[in-house]
XYZ file of C-alpha atoms in Angstrom:
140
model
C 22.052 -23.370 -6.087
C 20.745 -24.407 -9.429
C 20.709 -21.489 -12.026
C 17.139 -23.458 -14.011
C 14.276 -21.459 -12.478
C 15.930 -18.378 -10.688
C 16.654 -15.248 -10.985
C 19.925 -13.408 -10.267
C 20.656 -9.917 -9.446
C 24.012 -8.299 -8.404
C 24.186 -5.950 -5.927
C 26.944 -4.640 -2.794
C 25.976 -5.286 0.863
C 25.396 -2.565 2.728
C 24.835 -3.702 6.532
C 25.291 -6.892 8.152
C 24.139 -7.560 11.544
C 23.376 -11.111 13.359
C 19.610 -11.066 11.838
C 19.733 -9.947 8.389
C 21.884 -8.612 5.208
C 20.952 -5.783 3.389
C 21.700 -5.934 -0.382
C 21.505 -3.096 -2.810
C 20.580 -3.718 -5.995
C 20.888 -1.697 -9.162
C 17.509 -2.150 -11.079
C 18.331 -1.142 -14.758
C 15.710 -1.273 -17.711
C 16.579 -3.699 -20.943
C 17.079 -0.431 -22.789
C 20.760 0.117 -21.110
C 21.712 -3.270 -22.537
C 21.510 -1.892 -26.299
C 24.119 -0.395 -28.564
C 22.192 3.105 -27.972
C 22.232 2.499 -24.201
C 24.057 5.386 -23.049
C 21.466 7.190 -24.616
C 19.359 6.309 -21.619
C 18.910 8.402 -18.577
C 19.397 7.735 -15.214
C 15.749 7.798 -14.079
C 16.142 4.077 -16.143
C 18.186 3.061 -12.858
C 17.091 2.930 -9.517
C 18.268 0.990 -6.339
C 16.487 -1.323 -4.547
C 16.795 -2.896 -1.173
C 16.696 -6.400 -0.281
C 16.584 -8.142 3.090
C 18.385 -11.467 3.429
C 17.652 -13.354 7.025
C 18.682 -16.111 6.424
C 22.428 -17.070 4.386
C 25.476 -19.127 4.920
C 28.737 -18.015 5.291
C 30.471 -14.332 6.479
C 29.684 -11.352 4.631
C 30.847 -7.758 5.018
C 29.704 -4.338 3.699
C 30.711 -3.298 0.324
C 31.120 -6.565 -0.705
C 29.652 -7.735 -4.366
C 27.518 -10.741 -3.979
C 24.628 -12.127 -6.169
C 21.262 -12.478 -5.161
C 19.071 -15.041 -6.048
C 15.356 -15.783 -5.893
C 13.123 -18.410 -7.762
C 11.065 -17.650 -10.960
C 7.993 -18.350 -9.004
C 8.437 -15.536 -6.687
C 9.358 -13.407 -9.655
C 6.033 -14.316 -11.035
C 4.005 -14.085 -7.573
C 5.273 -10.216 -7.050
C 5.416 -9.027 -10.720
C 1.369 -10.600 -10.301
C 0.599 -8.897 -6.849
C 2.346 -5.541 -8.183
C 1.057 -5.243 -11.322
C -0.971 -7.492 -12.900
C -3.840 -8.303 -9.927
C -3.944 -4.304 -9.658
C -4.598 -3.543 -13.663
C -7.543 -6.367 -13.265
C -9.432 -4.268 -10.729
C -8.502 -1.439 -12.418
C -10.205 -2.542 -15.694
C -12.786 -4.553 -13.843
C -14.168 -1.563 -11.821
C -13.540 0.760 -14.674
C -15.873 -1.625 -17.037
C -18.484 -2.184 -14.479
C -18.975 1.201 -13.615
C -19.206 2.502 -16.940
C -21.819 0.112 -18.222
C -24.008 0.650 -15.076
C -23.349 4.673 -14.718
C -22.566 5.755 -17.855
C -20.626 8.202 -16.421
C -16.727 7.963 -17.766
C -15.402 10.404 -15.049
C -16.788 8.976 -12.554
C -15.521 5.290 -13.553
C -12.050 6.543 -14.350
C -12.122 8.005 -10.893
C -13.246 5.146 -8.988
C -10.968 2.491 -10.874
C -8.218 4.779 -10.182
C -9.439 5.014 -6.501
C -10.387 1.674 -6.024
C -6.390 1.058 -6.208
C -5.461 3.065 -3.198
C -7.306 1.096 -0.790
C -5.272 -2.540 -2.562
C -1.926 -0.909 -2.208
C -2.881 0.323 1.170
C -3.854 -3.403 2.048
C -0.771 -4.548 0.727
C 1.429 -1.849 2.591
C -0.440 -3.630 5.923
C 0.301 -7.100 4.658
C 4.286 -5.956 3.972
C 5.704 -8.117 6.733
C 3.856 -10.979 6.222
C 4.772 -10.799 2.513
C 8.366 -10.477 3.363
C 8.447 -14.218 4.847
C 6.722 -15.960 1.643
C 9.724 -14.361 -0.233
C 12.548 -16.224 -0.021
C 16.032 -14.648 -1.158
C 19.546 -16.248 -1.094
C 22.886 -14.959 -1.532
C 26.368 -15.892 -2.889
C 29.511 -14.165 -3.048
C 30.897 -13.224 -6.427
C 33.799 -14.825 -7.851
């Protein structure tokens, strides 16, 4: 696979079975890159999941393989996450306060108005999972 375009993340496997791979990957913050990075805490780390169904090859658990995915569905997630969400956050929040007046009860709804998206999204989880595309290679 072509590195132009995608994005790479190393992780371990940590169950195989006929259907699918499960990768965990290490999710670290660009502070832990720095000279000062061991001044970071742990809460900077956290492990993440991914599903692989479809891959080449024999893999088995603990091994150290790379995971890749395009820049496009990078994009598409980091944009469904977080920046879609902060829109109706400040869209609602704007709206509300120039009709109401009322800051509360603006900062309340916008803040409300985002439990019904992720909610929506939680439903939609599955059907998100197959636009996302994820590879795999063993490391050398």
């Amino acid at each position: 696979m072509e590195n132009k375009g995608n994005i790479f993340h190393r992780g371990v496997v940590k169950f195989v079975d006929d259907h699918r791979i499960v990768v965990g990957i290490v999710s670290q913050s660009a502070c832990v890159s720095c000279q000062v990075g061991g001044s970071c805490n742990m809460s900077d780390m956290k492990e993440k999941e991914v599903e692989i169904e479809n891959w080449n090859g024999t893999y088995s658990r603990g091994e150290f393989v790379e995971v890749i995915a395009s820049e496009s569905q990078g994009f598409r997630a980091l944009f469904v996450a977080y920046i879609l969400p902060l829109i109706i956050l400040l869209f609602t929040l704007i709206i509300l306060l120039q009709t109401t007046g009322n800051e509360s009860l603006a900062a309340l709804a916008a803040l409300g108005i985002l439990v019904p998206y992720y909610g929506i999204l939680y439903l939609l989880k599955e059907k998100i999972k197959q636009t996302l595309n994820f590879s795999i290679r063993k490391l050398k």
